[in-house]
CSV table of C-alpha atoms in Angstrom, one decimal:
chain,number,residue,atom,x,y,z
A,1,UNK,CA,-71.0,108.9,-90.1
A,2,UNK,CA,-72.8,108.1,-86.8
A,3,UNK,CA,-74.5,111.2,-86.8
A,4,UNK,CA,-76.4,110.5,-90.7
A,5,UNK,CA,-77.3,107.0,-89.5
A,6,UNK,CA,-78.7,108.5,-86.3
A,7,UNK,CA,-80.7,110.9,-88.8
A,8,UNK,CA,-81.6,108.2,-90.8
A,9,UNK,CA,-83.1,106.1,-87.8
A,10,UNK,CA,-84.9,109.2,-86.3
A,11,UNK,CA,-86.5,109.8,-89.6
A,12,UNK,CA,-87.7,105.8,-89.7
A,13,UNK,CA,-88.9,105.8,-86.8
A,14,UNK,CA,-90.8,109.4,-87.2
A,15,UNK,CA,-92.4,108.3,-90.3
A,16,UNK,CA,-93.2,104.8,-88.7
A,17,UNK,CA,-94.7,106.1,-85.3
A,18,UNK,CA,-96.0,109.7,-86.2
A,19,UNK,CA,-96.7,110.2,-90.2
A,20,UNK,CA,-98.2,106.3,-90.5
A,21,UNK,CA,-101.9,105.7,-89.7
A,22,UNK,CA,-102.5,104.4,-86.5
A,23,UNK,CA,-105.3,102.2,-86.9
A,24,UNK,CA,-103.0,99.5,-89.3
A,25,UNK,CA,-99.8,99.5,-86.4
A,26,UNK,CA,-101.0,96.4,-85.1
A,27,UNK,CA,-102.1,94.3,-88.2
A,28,UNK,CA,-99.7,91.8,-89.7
A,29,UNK,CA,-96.7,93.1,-91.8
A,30,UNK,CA,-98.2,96.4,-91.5
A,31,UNK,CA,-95.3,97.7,-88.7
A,32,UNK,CA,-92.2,97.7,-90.8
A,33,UNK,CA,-92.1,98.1,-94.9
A,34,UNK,CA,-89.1,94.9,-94.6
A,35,UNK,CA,-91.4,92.1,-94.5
A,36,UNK,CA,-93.0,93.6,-97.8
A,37,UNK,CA,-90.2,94.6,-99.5
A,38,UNK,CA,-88.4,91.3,-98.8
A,39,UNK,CA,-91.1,89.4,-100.6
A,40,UNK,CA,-91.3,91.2,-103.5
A,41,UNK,CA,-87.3,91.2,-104.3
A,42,UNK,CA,-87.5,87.3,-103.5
A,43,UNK,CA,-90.4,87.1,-105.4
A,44,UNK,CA,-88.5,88.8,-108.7
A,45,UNK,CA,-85.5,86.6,-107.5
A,46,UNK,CA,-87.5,83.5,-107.6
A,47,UNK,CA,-89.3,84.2,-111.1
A,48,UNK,CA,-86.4,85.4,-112.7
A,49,UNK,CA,-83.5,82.9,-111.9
A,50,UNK,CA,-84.0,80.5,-109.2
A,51,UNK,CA,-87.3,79.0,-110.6
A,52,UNK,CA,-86.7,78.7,-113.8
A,53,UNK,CA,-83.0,77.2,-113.0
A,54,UNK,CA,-85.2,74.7,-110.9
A,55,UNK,CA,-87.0,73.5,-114.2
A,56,UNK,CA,-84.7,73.7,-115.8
A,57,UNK,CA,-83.9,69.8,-116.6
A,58,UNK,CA,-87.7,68.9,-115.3
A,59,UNK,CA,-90.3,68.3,-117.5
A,60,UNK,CA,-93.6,70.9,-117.5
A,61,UNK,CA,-96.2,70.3,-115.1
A,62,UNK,CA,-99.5,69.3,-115.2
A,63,UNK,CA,-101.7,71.7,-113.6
A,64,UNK,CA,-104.9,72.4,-115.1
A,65,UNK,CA,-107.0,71.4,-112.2
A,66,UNK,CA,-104.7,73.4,-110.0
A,67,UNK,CA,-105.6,76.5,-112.2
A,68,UNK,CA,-109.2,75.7,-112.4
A,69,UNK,CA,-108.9,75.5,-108.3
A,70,UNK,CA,-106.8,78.4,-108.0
A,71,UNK,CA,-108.9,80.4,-110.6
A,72,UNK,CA,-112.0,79.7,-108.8
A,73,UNK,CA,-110.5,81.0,-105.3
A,74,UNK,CA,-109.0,84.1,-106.9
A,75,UNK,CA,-112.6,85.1,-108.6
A,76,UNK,CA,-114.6,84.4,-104.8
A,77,UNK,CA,-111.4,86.0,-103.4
A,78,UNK,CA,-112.1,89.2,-105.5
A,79,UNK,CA,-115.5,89.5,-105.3
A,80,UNK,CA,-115.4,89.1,-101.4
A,81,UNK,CA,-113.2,92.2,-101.5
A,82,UNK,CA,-115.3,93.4,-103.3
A,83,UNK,CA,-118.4,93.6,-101.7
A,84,UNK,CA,-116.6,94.2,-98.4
A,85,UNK,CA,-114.3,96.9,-99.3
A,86,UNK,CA,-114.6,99.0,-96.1
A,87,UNK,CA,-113.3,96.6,-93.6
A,88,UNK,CA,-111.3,94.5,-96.1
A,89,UNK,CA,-108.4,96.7,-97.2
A,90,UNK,CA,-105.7,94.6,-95.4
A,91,UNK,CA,-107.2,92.1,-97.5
A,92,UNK,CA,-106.7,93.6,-100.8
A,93,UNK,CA,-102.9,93.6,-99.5
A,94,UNK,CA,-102.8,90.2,-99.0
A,95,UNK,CA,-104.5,89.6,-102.7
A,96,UNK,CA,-101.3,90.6,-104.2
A,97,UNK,CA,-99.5,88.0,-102.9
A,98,UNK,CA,-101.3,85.1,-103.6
A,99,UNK,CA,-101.1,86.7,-106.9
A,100,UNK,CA,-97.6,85.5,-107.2
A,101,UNK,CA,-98.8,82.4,-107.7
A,102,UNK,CA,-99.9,83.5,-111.6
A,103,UNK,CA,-96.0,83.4,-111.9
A,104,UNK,CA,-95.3,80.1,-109.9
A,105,UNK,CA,-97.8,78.2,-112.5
A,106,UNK,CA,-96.1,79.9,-115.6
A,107,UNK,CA,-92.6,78.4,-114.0
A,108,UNK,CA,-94.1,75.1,-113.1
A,109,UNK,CA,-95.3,74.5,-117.1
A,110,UNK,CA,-92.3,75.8,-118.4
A,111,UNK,CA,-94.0,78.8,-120.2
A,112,UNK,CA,-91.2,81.0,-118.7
A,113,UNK,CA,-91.3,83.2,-122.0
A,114,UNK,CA,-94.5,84.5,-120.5
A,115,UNK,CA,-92.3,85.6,-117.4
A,116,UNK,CA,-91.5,88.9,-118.8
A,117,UNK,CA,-89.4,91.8,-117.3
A,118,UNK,CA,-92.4,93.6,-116.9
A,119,UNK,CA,-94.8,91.0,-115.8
A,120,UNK,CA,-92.4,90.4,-112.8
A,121,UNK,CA,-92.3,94.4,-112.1
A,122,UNK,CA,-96.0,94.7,-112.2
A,123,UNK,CA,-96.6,92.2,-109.7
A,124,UNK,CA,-93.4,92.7,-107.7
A,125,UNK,CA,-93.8,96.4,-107.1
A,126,UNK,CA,-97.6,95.9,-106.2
A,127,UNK,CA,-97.5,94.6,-103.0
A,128,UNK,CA,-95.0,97.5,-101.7
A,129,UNK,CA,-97.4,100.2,-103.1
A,130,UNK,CA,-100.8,98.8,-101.6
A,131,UNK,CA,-98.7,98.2,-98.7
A,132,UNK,CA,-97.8,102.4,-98.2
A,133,UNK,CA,-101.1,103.0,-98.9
A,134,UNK,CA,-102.7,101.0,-96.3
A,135,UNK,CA,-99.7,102.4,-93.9
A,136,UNK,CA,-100.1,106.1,-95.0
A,137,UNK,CA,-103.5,106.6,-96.6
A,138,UNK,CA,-106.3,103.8,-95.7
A,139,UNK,CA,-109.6,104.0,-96.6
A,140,UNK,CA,-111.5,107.0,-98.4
A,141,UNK,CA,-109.9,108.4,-101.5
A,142,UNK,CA,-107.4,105.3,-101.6
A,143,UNK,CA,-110.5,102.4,-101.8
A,144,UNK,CA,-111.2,103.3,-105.2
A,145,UNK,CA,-108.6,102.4,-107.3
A,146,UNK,CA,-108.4,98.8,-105.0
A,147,UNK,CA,-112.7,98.2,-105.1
A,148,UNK,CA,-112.4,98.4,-109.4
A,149,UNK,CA,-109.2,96.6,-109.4
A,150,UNK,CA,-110.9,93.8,-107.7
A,151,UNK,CA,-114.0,94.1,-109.6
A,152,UNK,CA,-111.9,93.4,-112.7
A,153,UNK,CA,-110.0,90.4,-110.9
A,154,UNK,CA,-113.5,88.8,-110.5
A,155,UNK,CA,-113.9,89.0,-114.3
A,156,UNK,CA,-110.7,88.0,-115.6
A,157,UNK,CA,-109.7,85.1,-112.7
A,158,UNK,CA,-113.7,83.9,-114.0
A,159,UNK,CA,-111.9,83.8,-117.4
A,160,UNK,CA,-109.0,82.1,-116.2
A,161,UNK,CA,-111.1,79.7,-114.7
A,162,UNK,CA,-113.0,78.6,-117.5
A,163,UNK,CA,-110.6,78.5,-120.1
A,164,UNK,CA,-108.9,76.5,-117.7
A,165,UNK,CA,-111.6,73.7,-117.9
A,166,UNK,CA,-110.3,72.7,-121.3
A,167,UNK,CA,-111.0,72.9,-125.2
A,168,UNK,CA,-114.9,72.4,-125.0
A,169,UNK,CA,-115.7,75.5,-122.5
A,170,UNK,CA,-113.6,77.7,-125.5
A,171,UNK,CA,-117.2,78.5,-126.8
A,172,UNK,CA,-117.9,80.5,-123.6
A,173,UNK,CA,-114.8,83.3,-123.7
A,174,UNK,CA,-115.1,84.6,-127.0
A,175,UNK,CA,-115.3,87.9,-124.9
A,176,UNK,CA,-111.4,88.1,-124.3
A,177,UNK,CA,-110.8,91.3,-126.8
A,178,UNK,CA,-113.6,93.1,-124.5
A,179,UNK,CA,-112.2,92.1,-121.1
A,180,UNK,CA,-108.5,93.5,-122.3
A,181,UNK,CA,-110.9,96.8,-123.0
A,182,UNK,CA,-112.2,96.7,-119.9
A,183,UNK,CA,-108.8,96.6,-118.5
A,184,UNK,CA,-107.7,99.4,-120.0
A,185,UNK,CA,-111.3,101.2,-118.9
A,186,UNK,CA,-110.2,100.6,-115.8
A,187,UNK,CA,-107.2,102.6,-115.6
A,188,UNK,CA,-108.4,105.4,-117.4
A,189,UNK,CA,-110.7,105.6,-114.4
A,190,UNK,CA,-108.3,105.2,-112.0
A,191,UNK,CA,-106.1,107.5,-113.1
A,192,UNK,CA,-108.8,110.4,-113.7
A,193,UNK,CA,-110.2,109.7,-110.0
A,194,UNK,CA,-106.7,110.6,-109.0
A,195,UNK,CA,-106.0,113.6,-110.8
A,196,UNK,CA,-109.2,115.2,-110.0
A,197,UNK,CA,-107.5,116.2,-106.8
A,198,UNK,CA,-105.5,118.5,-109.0
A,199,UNK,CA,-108.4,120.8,-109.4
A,200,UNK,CA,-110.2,120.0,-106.0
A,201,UNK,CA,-109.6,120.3,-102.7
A,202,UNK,CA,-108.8,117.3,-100.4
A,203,UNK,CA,-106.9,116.3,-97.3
A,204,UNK,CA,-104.9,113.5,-98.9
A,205,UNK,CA,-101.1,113.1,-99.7
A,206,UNK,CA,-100.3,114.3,-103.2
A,207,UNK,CA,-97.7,112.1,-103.1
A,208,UNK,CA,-99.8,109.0,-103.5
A,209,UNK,CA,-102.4,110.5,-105.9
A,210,UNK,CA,-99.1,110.9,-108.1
A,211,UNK,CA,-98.0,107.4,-107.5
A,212,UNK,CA,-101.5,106.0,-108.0
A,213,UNK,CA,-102.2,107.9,-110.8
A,214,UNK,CA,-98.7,107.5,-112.8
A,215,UNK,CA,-99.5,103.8,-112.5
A,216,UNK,CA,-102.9,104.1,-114.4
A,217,UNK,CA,-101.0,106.0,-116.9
A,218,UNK,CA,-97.9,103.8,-117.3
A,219,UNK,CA,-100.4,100.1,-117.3
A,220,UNK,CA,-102.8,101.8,-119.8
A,221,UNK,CA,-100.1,102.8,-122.1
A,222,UNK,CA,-99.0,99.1,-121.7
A,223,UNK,CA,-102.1,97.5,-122.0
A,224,UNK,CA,-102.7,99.4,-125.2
A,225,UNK,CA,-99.5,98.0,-126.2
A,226,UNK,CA,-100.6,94.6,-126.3
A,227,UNK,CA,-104.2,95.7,-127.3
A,228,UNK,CA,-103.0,96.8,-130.5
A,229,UNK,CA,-100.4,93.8,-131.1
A,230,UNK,CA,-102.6,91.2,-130.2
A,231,UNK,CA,-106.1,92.3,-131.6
A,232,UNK,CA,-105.6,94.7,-134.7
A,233,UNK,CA,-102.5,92.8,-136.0
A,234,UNK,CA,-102.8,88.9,-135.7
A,235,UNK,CA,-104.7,88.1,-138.5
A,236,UNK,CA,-102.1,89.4,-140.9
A,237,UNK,CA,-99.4,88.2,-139.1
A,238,UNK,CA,-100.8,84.6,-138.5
A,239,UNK,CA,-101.1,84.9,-142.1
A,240,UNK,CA,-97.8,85.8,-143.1
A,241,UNK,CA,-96.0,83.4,-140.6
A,242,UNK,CA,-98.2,80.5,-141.9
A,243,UNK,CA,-97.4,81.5,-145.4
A,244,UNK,CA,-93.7,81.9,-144.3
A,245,UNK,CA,-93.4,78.6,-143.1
A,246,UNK,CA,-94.7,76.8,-145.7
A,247,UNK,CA,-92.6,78.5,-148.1
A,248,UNK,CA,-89.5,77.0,-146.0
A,249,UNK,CA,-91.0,74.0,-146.0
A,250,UNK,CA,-90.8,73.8,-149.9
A,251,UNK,CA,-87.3,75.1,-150.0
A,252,UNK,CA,-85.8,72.6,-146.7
A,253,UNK,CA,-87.9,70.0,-147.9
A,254,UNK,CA,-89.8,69.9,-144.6
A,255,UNK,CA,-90.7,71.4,-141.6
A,256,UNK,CA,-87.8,70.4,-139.1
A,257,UNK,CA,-88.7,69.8,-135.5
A,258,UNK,CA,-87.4,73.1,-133.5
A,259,UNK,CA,-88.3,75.4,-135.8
A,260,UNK,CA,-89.7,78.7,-134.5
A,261,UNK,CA,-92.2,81.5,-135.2
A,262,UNK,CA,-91.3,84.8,-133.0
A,263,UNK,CA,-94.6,87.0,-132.4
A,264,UNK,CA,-94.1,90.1,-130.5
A,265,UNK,CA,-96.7,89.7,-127.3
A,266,UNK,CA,-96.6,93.3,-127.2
A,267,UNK,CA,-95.3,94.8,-123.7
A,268,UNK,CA,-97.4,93.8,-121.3
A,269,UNK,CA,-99.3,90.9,-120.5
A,270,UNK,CA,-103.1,90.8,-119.6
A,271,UNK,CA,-105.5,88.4,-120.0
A,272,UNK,CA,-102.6,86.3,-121.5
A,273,UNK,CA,-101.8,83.2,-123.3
A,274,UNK,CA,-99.8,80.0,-123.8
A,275,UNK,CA,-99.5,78.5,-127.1
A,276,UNK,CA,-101.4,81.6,-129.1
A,277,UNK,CA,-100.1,83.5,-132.2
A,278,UNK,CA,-98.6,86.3,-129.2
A,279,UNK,CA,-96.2,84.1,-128.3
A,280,UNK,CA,-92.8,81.9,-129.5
A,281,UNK,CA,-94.4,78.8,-130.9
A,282,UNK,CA,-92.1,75.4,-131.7
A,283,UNK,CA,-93.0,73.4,-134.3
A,284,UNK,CA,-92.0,69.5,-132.8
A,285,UNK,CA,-92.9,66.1,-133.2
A,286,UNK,CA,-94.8,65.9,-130.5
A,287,UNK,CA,-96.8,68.9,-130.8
A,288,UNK,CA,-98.4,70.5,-133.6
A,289,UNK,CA,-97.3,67.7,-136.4
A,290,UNK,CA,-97.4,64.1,-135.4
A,291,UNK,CA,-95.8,61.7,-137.9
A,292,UNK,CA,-97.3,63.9,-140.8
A,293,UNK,CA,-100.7,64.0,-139.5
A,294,UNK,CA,-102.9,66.7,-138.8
A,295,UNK,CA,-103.1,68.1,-134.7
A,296,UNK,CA,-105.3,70.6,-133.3
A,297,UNK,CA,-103.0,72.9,-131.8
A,298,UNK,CA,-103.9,73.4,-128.1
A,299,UNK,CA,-104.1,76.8,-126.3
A,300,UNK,CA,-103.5,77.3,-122.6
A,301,UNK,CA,-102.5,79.8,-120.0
A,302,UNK,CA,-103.0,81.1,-116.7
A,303,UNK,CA,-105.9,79.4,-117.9
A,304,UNK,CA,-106.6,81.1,-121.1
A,305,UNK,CA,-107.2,80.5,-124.3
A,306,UNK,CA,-106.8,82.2,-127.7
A,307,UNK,CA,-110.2,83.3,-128.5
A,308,UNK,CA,-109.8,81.3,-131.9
A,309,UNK,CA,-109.7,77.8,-133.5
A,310,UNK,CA,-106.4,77.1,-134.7
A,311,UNK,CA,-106.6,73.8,-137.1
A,312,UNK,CA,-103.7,72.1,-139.4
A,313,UNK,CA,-104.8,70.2,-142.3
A,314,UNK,CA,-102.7,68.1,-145.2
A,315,UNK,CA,-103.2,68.3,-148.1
A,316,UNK,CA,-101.8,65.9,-151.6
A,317,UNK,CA,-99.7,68.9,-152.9
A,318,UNK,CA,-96.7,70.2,-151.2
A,319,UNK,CA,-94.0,68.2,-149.2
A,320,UNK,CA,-93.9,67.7,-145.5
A,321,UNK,CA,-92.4,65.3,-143.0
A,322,UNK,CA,-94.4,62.4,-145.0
A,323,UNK,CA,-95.0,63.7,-148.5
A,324,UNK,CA,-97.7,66.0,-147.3
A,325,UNK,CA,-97.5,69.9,-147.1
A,326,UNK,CA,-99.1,71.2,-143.6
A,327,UNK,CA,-101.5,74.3,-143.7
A,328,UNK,CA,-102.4,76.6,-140.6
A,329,UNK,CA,-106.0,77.3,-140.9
A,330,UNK,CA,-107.2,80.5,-139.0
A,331,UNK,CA,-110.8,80.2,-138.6
């Protein structure tokens, strides 16, 4: 037993010392994978049970001008990395941890049904990855996939940001179908950039052009996921559920508070919503019916909004919490 720890230490410390690139040894977190790898698992930790047990019994936050803030810092962060690239890889590192705090916000409001399985694995496993990649690989071949990625993150924290600002700045984002296309550009890219050294000769690890690539492959096939749930589907659907409820509203006698329409967000989670028709939506006093009258439903996220106008009227006919049947118009 001595002996295979002794093994086990000698190979550590040969792939720390002798197969790592020397030029990151003496930047921050960059000696030993633990640091890393200790966030991440406290990260899924946190966003998976201790957070959310933490809210539990509190009421959702506030943060709007948080996000805006946060928004804002995470589109200059971005495009600094950007346009810096060469020197800025341990910077790129760093990104993916203040990405955790897309997570945090979601917690914070109470929107913990956007906390998805893979939402945490996406950006728990991230930091680890970029992290052997600045260890093993830095710079050429490796800078590409991390200079588009934060190209993208310029775009889609901009988007953020502004949706963020509130109802009136809706008008501005209408583009949010083509930014999830441009999302999906982006890892065909990535993953074609990568696998081009199938065919080519070049003195990088295969091991991490297999990595990197099998992540293109794996987030495009996710993305597409939601692509086709949320964009080719919810006009029938909104439909249907609309249609749906107000049939039950004629056969209960009237929408009861709690009520809930299930929409399937697809199975991943770009450019992603809050009260939208991709996610669980409760019908309650408070929120989309208020003493019978008509509301206009709200929709928020990491910022985002729907891309649509979601009205309620009331009409004579019908019978609702006051005598009046409620009708979800999708404009």
């Amino acid at each position: 037993m001595a002996q295979i720890l002794t093994n086990i230490y000698d190979w550590y410390r040969d792939l720390m010392d002798n197969q790592s690139d020397p030029r990151v040894a003496d930047w921050p977190m960059m000696s030993s994978p633990f640091p890393t790898l200790g966030l991440c698992i406290f990260y899924a930790y946190f966003s998976k049970s201790l957070a959310p047990k933490l809210m539990e019994k509190r009421k959702p936050m506030d943060l709007r001008n948080t996000l805006v803030i946060y928004n804002l810092f995470q589109t200059i962060f971005s495009t600094w990395i950007f346009y810096e690239m060469a020197r800025t890889c341990w910077w790129y590192y760093v990104s993916k941890f203040t990405e955790f705090f897309d997570t945090l916000f979601f917690i914070l409001r109470k929107k913990t049904q956007h906390v998805s399985t893979l939402h945490v694995i996406h950006h728990g496993c991230m930091p680890f990855s970029v992290w052997m990649g600045m260890k093993f690989a830095p710079g050429g071949h490796s800078t590409f996939f991390a200079m588009l990625n934060s190209f993208v993150h310029i775009v889609m924290y901009f988007y953020y940001m502004v949706a963020a600002l509130g109802p009136k700045y809706q008008k501005y984002i209408w583009w949010k179908k083509y930014l999830t296309a441009f999302q999906m550009a982006q890892f065909v890219a990535i993953f074609t950039h990568q696998f081009q050294l199938l065919f080519t000769e070049c003195d990088y690890p295969k091991g991490f052009m297999v990595w990197i690539g099998l992540h293109g492959i794996m987030f495009l096939f996710l993305f597409s996921d939601f692509y086709k749930q949320a964009y080719n589907k919810r006009v029938g659907r909104a439909k249907r559920e609309a249609e749906a409820l107000l049939a039950k509203s004629h056969a209960n006698g009237k929408l009861h508070n709690g009520d809930i329409v299930n929409n399937n967000q697809g199975a991943c989670m770009p450019v992603l919503n809050d009260d939208d028709e991709l996610h669980q939506r409760k019908v309650t006093g408070n929120g989309i019916y208020l003493n019978g009258g008509a509301k206009t439903a709200n929709s928020y996220s990491n910022g985002n909004s729907n891309g649509f106008v979601e009205s309620i009227q009331q009409s004579n006919g019908g019978i609702g919490e006051n005598g009046g049947a409620r009708v979800r118009k999708i404009q």
